[in-house]
Coordinates of C-alpha atoms in Angstrom, one line a residue:
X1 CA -99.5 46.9 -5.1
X2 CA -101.2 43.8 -6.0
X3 CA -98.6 41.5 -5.9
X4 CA -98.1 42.5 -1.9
X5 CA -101.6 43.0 -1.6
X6 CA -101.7 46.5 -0.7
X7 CA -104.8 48.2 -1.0
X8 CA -105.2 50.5 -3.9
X9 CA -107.8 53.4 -2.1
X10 CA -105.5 53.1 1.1
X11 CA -103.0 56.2 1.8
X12 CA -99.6 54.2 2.1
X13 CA -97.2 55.5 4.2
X14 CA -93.3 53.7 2.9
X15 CA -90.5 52.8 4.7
X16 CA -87.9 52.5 2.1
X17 CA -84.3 51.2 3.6
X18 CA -81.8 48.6 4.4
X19 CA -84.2 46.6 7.3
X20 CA -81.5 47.3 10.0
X21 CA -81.5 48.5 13.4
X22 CA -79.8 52.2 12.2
X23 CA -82.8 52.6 10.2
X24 CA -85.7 51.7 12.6
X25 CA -88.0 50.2 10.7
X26 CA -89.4 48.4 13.7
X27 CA -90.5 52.1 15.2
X28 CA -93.1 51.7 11.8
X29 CA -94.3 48.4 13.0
X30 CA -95.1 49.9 16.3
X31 CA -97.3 52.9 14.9
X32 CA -98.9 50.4 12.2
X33 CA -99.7 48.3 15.0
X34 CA -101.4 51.4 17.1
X35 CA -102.8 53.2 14.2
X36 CA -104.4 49.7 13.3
X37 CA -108.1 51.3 14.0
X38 CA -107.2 53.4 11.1
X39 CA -108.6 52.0 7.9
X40 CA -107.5 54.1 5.3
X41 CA -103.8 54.3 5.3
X42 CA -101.8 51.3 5.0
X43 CA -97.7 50.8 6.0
X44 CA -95.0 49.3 4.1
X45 CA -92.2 48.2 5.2
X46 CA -89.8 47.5 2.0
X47 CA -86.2 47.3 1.7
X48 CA -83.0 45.4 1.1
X49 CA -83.1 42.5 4.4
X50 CA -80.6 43.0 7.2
X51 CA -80.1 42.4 10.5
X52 CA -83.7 42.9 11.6
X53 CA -85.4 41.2 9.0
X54 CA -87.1 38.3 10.9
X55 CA -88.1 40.8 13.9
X56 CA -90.0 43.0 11.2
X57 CA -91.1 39.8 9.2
X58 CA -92.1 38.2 12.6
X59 CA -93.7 41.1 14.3
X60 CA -95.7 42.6 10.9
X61 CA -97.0 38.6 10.9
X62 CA -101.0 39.3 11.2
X63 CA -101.2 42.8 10.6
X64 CA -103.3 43.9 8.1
X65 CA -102.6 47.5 7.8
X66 CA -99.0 46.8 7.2
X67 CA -97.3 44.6 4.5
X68 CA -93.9 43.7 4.9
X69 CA -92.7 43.4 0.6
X70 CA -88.7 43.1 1.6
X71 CA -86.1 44.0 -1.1
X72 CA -87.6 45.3 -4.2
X73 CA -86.1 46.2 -8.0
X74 CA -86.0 49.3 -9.1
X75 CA -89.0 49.4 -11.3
X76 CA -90.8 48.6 -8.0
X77 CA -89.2 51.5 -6.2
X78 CA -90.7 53.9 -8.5
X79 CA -93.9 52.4 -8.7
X80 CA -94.0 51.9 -4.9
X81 CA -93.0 55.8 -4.6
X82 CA -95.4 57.2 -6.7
X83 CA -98.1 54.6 -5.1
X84 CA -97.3 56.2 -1.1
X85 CA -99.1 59.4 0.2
X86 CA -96.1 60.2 3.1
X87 CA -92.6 58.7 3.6
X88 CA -91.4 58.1 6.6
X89 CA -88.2 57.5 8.4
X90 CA -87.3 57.5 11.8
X91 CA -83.8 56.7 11.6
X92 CA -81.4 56.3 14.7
X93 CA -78.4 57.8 12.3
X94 CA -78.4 59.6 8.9
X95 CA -76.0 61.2 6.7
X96 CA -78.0 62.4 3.7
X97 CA -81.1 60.0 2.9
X98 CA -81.0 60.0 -0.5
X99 CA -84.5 57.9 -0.6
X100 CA -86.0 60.6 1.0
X101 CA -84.8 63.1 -1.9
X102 CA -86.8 60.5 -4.3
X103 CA -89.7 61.0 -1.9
X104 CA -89.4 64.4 -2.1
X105 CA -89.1 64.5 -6.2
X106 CA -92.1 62.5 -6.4
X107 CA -93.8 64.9 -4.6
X108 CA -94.4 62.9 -1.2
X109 CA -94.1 64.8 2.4
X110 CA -91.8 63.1 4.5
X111 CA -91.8 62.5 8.2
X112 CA -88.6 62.3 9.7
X113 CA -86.5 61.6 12.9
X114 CA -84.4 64.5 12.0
X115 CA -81.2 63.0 12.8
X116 CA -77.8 63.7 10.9
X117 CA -78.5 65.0 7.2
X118 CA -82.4 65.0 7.9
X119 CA -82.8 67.9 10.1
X120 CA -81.7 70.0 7.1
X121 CA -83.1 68.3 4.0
X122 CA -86.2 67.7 5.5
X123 CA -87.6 71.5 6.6
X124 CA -90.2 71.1 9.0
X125 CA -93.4 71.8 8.3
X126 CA -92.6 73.0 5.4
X127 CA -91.4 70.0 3.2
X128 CA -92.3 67.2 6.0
X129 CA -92.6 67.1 9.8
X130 CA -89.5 66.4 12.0
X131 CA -90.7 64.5 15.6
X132 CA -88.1 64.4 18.2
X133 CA -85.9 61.7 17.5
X134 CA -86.2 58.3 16.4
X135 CA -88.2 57.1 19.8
X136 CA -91.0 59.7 19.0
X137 CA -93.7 57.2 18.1
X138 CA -96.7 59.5 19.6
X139 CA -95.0 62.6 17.1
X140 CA -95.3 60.1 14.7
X141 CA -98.1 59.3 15.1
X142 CA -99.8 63.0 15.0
X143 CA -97.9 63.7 12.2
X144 CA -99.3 61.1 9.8
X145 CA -103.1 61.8 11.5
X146 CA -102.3 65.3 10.3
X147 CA -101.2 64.8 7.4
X148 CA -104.1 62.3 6.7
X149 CA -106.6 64.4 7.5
X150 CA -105.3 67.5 6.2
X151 CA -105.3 67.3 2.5
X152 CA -104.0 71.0 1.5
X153 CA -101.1 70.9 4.1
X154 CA -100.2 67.2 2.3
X155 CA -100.8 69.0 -0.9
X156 CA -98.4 72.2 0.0
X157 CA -95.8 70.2 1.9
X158 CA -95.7 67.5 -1.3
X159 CA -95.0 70.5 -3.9
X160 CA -92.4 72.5 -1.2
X161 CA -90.7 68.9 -1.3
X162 CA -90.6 68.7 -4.9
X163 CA -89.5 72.3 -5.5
X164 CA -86.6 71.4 -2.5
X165 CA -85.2 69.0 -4.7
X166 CA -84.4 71.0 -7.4
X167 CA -81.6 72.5 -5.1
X168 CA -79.8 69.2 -5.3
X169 CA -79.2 68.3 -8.5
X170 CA -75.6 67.7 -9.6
X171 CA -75.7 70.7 -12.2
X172 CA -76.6 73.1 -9.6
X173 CA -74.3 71.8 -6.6
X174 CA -71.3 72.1 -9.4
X175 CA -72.3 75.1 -10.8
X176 CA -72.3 76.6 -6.7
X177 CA -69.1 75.1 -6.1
X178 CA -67.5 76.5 -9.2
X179 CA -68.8 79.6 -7.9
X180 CA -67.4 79.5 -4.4
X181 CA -64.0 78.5 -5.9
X182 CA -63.8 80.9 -8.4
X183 CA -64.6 83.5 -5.1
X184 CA -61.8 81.3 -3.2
X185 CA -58.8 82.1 -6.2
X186 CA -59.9 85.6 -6.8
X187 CA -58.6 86.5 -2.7

């Protein structure tokens, strides 16, 4: 956090992607940018640069409730997870969103476009809010004021999230797929 001066009693709300247009990360500039009067959360915007680098780098220029850190090792990923209060993604297209299933192990609610894969590993209001569709900067925007302000929903969302995790570990997806083979030879 110090080293990309992010503020340590701020709630930080991550982006955590490839910077590129499928991903975007410039819908969280724009509600960093209107949330601005908001002092105690802070965005960032971190990720392996791509095609819309210099338009994030360019329009988070002067903001100072967003910090733009760019790619970042892996130590930093954990540290950066464990350091955000809500991950969000508001991604054009999505298969799975693995990042989002180290959100969700960490403990961290995560708002979501609820495109592709997201619709169903995010569950709405129950792990993380879904908004309607990657343009919905005003359901963004309502969904971190509410989870900002509402501590116990953040806390119950956070441990539904963790507890939805469990459901995707390797052992478990094996052990259900040996299952529904074992179903498949026995017809």
């Amino acid at each position: 956090l110090e080293a990309h001066a992010i503020p340590r009693d701020a709630k930080i709300i991550t982006f955590l992607g490839t910077v590129e247009e499928r991903k975007n990360p410039l819908a969280v500039v724009r509600i960093a940018k209107a949330l601005r009067e908001l002092e105690d959360i802070h965005f960032v915007i971190a990720g392996q640069p791509s095609n819309q680098d210099n338009t994030v780098r360019r329009e988070t220029k002067g903001l100072r409730n967003i910090s733009y850190v760019g790619a970042i090792s892996e130590e930093e990923k954990v540290m950066l997870i464990k350091a955000s209060y809500i991950n969000i993604l508001l991604s054009r297209m999505e298969a799975l969103g693995l990042t989002q299933l180290e959100f969700m192990y960490g403990g961290i609610p995560v708002i979501t476009s609820a495109v592709g894969g997201q619709k169903w590993l995010v569950r709405d209001r129950i792990d993380g809010i879904h908004v309607k569709g990657p343009d919905d900067l005003e359901g963004a925007m309502k969904a971190i004021k509410t989870l900002v302000n509402d501590s116990e929903l953040h806390h119950r969302f956070g441990v539904n999230a963790k507890d939805r995790v469990k459901e995707f570990t390797v052992s478990r997806i094996t052990s259900e797929l040996t299952s529904r083979l074992t179903l498949l030879t026995k017809k």
